[in-house]
Amino acid sequence: MHYPHLFAPLELGHVTLPNRILMGSMHTGLEDRAADYDKLAAYFAERARGGVGLMVTGGIAPSVAGWLKPLGGRLSMPWHATRHRKLTRAVHAEGGRICMQILHAGRYGYHPLSVAPSRLKSPITPFTPRALSSRGVERTIGDFVRCAQLAREAGYDGVEVMGSEGYLINQFLAERTNRRNDAWGGDATRRMRFAVEIVRRTREAVGRDFIIIYRLSMLELVEGGQSWEEIVLLAKAVEEAGASIINTGIGWHEARVPTIVTSVPRAGFAWVTQRLKGEVSLPLVATNRINMPEVAERVLAGGEADMVSMARPLLADPSWATKARAGRSAAINTCIACNQACLDHVFQNRRASCLVNPRACHESEWLIAPAARSKRIAVVGAGPADLACATTLAERGHTVTLFEQGAHIGGQFNYAKRIPGKEEFHETLRYYRHRLAELRVDVRLDTRADTAVLLSFDEVVVASGVVPRPVQFQGSDDPRVLGYLDVLAHDRPVGARVAIIGAGGIGFDVAEFLAAQPPSPTLDPTRWAQEWGVDRSFTARGGLVRPAPEASTRQIWLLQRSEGRPGARLNKTTGWVHRAALKAKQVQMLGGVRYQRFDDEGLHVLLDGQAQVLPVDNVVVCAGQEPNAALAQQLLEAGLKPHVIGGADVAAELDAKRAIAQGTRLATEL
Ligand code: FAD
Ligand code: NAP
Ligand code: SF4
């Protein structure tokens, strides 16, 4: 059998799970409105069909005070259970199992009714919570228990009690947020009483034949977080109180250490779960940045955990488990941990989806049906827009020819994958290579498509991408002024001091590329932990030590014309990581810069109206892009009506999310 540890059944007493795959809780934005539960049911049903052992819903509040945001998903009244029955029925019809996560946001609640153990505002919300009275604490425990009972009535196989990530239960556990001096605060035993009572009373209320997962905060990554001894004490008490499984929680939301972004090493926190092995006899779940079967199998075979939790990887590929079981890991559409369509959307109050799988969370609305008539279709370019389009067209039964002028498929992803911390981009290209072969797409590399060759097709899709935007200033034609393709595609040498013009996504990536000492710390968990101050020996509370970033290999200035902080427009959940990483490398990030000239002294700029010379050996221009639209124009002139997508259509603010979604969408319509 492929991946024998991953596909070993797990005995829980009243139920046997078919494998060790837990689909971790992920807010999709569909939990909050009753009207969206049919869509949510279709989303979970597709993943149940895909063979996941056990799934957990996004967080559902047990009370109004526990809301994450006003009118967020809640299960506190019998009539709320009706909508949840849609999910449980859909999952059970596919032979799956599903638990509901009970999440009380505490002081992370983005509303004025929030409560907490103590009246302390969190650094990431504008609302100061009300401190719960002793009666309020009792009432809140009752809310959890009632919520679990209702979940059982709604047909769930169990609940997950969210005790980590800095939410209410976690706020009781840590000295940092619990300043109480009553039965619920003070020493470690009293601080953990809230968590333990929730589990104990829930078990009493729901009986033995119901799964209770406790998500235990094992590494908080904040000052004043729990010590390792306290965590072990809590794990033992939670086991004693009746939990069935302990899941791992890593980091509070206010922590300044990245825990799930693409630059975090794969399974980079499994060591924390392993540390708890032997302390309790419950199954332990490892989590964070486990995205491929080889990684999951390694964690399980190495005895680091008994199950693996994956949330985003199953958003990216609902059939992950079926493919892994069949030994077809090359066919998995891998989550690249970019957060661009999932967490970033949730933070913008938009429905989550997935950059590499735009159907995610739109399963019932976005169908990929067989084509009414098979056509001969040419797709020009093999960037992400083209690859998504070509594979979806072929999936629908069209005969597809893909033209790529370069020697490889992937377009700009071939440059993205070279950035330290973006190694996952290789996986998307591997997935598409496999998919193109599987679907027998006729791939013509090193072939520049032109009007003559395209005339014979029924339809032509042009996804010829972009060209870098040139920038003009005195000396900009000097050979020492490079473009980002000179650096990332042609390996042109770059001196020890360099100025980067343009601080968008590519400017930041080029800065990281030029500052880094290979190999990338993402491939070395020990070096990565040192860079971010994660204490793998766990001697200090919260598991934090002073970060020891490696020095930059170059002196770098990252510049933009706009006033203000460079990087302010980077993605919400990942931008801070890029800014912090470059700050640690002492990259100077400057806004409000006017470029005047480049000569032997360096780059002459105006900064706050003052003339300055940045004494650099090279300038790298990363000033955005313009559509590569010449071919589309020629086709129009020849009387063809090409479908133009991706950067060739609109280059401004084009990212792979838009490119893949546009390519897939077009392919469903032809
Ligand atoms: P491209 O990827 O530009 O592909 C176009 C392809 O068409 C090329 O391969 C080209 O050779 C080919 N072509 C052009 N003309 C012809 C012709 N006549 N005949 C045959 N072939 C032709 N986006 C994100 O969302 N997240 C990121 O983290 C991210 N990081 C990036 C990092 C870097 C360093 C770079 C450079 C880009 C990054 N991007 C990122 C942007 C993302 O890669 C692009 O938005 C995406 O590749 C655009 O896809 P596309 O299919 O429109 O075009
Ligand atoms: P971008 O994000 O539009 O940034 C372009 C930068 O160049 C800006 O800093 C802009 O700021 C500057 N600029 C624009 N015109 C200029 C001019 N004429 N002269 C000098 N400077 C100029 O584009 P990009 O960095 O090329 O990225 C391309 C796309 O790839 C983006 O849509 C981005 O989302 C995507 N991408 C995403 C990631 C990611 O991690 N999510 C990473 C890389 C790329 P000023 O005008 O203020 O100078
Ligand atoms: Fe993974 Fe990115 Fe998709 Fe989110 S959007 S599931 S991080 S690939």
XYZ file of C-alpha atoms in Angstrom, residues 47-304:
258
model
C -14.114 16.537 0.229
C -15.883 13.594 1.901
C -16.074 11.967 -1.539
C -12.356 12.638 -1.821
C -11.697 10.235 1.045
C -10.765 12.462 4.007
C -10.954 10.506 7.281
C -12.513 13.237 9.394
C -13.412 16.854 8.692
C -13.867 19.855 10.951
C -16.048 22.820 10.042
C -14.993 26.444 10.313
C -15.474 27.978 13.739
C -19.063 28.289 14.971
C -19.741 30.508 17.980
C -21.593 29.101 20.974
C -23.126 32.518 21.797
C -23.430 36.074 20.530
C -20.564 37.153 22.786
C -18.431 34.462 21.141
C -18.945 35.757 17.606
C -15.869 36.342 15.514
C -17.718 39.166 13.806
C -21.278 40.532 13.977
C -23.820 37.968 12.758
C -21.111 35.307 12.372
C -21.989 31.599 12.371
C -23.553 30.537 15.684
C -25.170 27.414 17.098
C -26.984 28.252 20.290
C -30.666 27.754 19.459
C -32.434 24.588 18.292
C -33.477 26.202 15.020
C -29.847 26.945 14.157
C -29.328 23.175 13.964
C -31.566 22.921 10.877
C -28.983 24.488 8.578
C -26.217 22.316 10.016
C -28.209 19.175 9.180
C -27.625 20.004 5.498
C -23.904 19.603 6.057
C -24.027 16.444 8.104
C -26.447 14.726 5.715
C -24.376 15.658 2.673
C -21.174 14.382 4.286
C -22.722 11.162 5.595
C -24.260 10.474 2.191
C -20.701 10.387 0.836
C -19.530 8.095 3.643
C -17.585 10.857 5.427
C -17.445 12.093 9.015
C -17.591 15.640 10.243
C -17.092 17.483 13.527
C -18.168 21.046 14.204
C -15.655 23.430 15.652
C -16.921 25.450 18.618
C -15.032 28.708 18.585
C -15.542 31.449 21.119
C -13.501 34.407 19.897
C -13.185 36.111 23.291
C -11.235 39.332 22.877
C -10.591 38.533 19.195
C -14.309 39.166 18.548
C -14.602 41.996 16.057
C -17.644 43.559 17.756
C -18.476 45.565 20.878
C -20.061 42.624 22.761
C -16.819 40.685 23.134
C -15.793 39.214 26.491
C -12.539 37.888 27.940
C -11.092 36.673 31.222
C -9.727 40.186 31.838
C -10.453 43.587 30.361
C -7.451 43.661 28.027
C -7.732 44.721 24.405
C -5.946 42.578 21.848
C -3.435 44.266 19.538
C -5.385 43.073 16.480
C -8.936 44.242 17.278
C -10.273 47.708 18.057
C -12.739 46.550 20.757
C -11.928 46.284 24.446
C -13.632 43.164 25.830
C -15.760 43.047 28.967
C -14.230 40.897 31.713
C -16.453 37.912 32.464
C -17.873 37.715 35.991
C -17.738 34.329 37.770
C -21.364 33.784 36.766
C -20.448 34.839 33.265
C -17.731 32.179 33.177
C -20.206 29.504 34.285
C -22.705 30.711 31.706
C -20.059 30.578 28.965
C -19.142 26.995 29.847
C -22.865 26.230 29.620
C -22.895 27.832 26.149
C -20.136 25.483 24.974
C -21.965 22.449 26.351
C -25.288 23.439 24.816
C -23.585 24.131 21.504
C -22.059 20.621 21.538
C -25.442 19.078 22.365
C -27.037 20.944 19.483
C -24.195 19.831 17.209
C -24.952 16.265 18.153
C -28.625 16.821 17.411
C -27.663 18.293 14.039
C -25.961 15.000 13.176
C -22.310 15.876 13.651
C -19.953 13.048 14.555
C -18.308 15.246 17.144
C -17.056 18.691 18.005
C -13.690 20.361 18.100
C -13.232 22.640 21.103
C -11.079 25.495 19.885
C -8.540 26.032 22.658
C -5.722 27.661 20.716
C -4.699 30.499 18.397
C -5.376 33.073 21.132
C -9.178 32.703 21.253
C -11.193 32.763 24.510
C -10.065 29.454 26.019
C -6.475 30.304 25.204
C -6.976 33.731 26.804
C -7.906 31.964 30.056
C -4.837 29.741 29.844
C -2.139 32.381 29.446
C -0.897 34.790 32.113
C -0.653 37.332 29.336
C -4.422 37.686 29.087
C -5.712 36.188 32.326
C -5.129 38.554 35.256
C -7.962 37.110 37.344
C -7.586 36.251 40.968
C -10.565 33.973 41.408
C -11.244 30.295 40.711
C -10.541 30.918 36.986
C -7.197 32.704 37.196
C -3.965 32.877 39.160
C -1.853 29.745 39.045
C -1.731 27.345 36.083
C -4.315 24.957 37.537
C -6.881 27.715 37.949
C -6.116 29.241 34.539
C -6.733 25.890 32.862
C -9.903 25.135 34.790
C -12.097 26.855 32.164
C -10.748 24.614 29.385
C -10.973 21.458 31.444
C -14.507 22.163 32.681
C -15.675 22.740 29.111
C -14.355 19.345 28.036
C -15.563 17.537 31.190
C -19.092 18.953 31.109
C -19.365 18.512 27.354
C -18.411 14.848 27.648
C -21.022 14.396 30.388
C -23.657 15.990 28.196
C -22.937 14.242 24.873
C -22.112 10.718 26.065
C -19.234 8.449 25.057
C -20.139 7.882 21.396
C -19.320 11.385 20.220
C -15.880 12.666 19.194
C -14.426 15.552 21.185
C -11.299 16.984 19.606
C -9.514 19.469 21.813
C -7.344 21.938 19.885
C -4.537 22.474 22.319
C -2.295 25.502 22.113
C 1.143 23.871 22.134
C 3.413 26.702 21.053
C 2.021 30.170 21.531
C 4.808 32.323 20.082
C 3.780 35.310 22.208
C 5.370 36.705 25.335
C 3.579 35.596 28.484
C 2.331 32.478 26.704
C 2.156 29.117 28.441
C 5.228 27.212 29.508
C 5.810 23.662 28.259
C 5.083 22.260 31.746
C 1.698 24.007 31.748
C 0.892 22.614 28.319
C 1.649 19.057 29.432
C -0.455 19.548 32.567
C -3.343 20.779 30.446
C -3.048 17.929 27.940
C -3.266 15.394 30.757
C -6.250 17.157 32.304
C -8.044 17.367 28.958
C -7.485 13.635 28.419
C -8.811 12.903 31.891
C -11.826 15.164 31.223
C -12.892 13.033 28.260
C -11.380 14.358 25.003
C -11.012 11.814 22.179
C -8.249 13.479 20.141
C -5.801 16.309 20.777
C -5.161 18.572 17.820
C -2.237 20.979 17.757
C -2.545 24.756 17.794
C 0.488 26.821 16.805
C 0.806 30.538 17.490
C -1.698 33.179 18.503
C -3.122 35.395 15.796
C -1.256 38.324 17.326
C 2.102 36.455 17.181
C 4.788 38.009 14.991
C 6.160 34.682 13.821
C 4.710 33.258 10.597
C 3.101 29.862 11.116
C 1.427 28.889 7.845
C 2.749 31.050 5.005
C 4.662 29.478 2.152
C 8.086 30.342 3.587
C 7.400 28.241 6.710
C 9.144 24.873 6.292
C 6.917 21.922 5.500
C 5.750 20.220 8.709
C 7.941 22.806 10.421
C 5.998 22.565 13.675
C 5.479 18.787 13.887
C 8.305 18.677 16.469
C 5.961 20.395 18.929
C 3.339 17.642 18.645
C 6.051 15.010 18.905
C 7.199 16.542 22.172
C 3.804 15.744 23.692
C 3.942 12.104 22.592
C 4.185 9.803 25.560
C 2.695 12.372 27.936
C -0.880 11.377 27.008
C -2.321 8.307 25.335
C -4.839 10.125 23.125
C -4.203 10.363 19.372
C -2.242 13.536 18.644
C -2.654 15.530 15.441
C 0.245 17.414 13.857
C -0.557 20.501 11.834
C 0.753 23.469 9.834
C 2.365 23.266 6.391
C 1.737 19.588 5.790
C 0.649 19.565 2.172
C 1.866 16.440 0.387
C 1.511 12.728 1.150
C 5.278 12.249 1.449
C 5.394 14.894 4.177
C 2.381 13.461 6.012
C 3.756 9.934 5.822
C 7.139 11.086 7.132
C 5.503 12.786 10.132
C 3.466 9.693 10.968
C 6.185 7.147 10.258
C 8.638 9.163 12.349
C 6.275 8.941 15.314
C 5.763 12.695 15.454
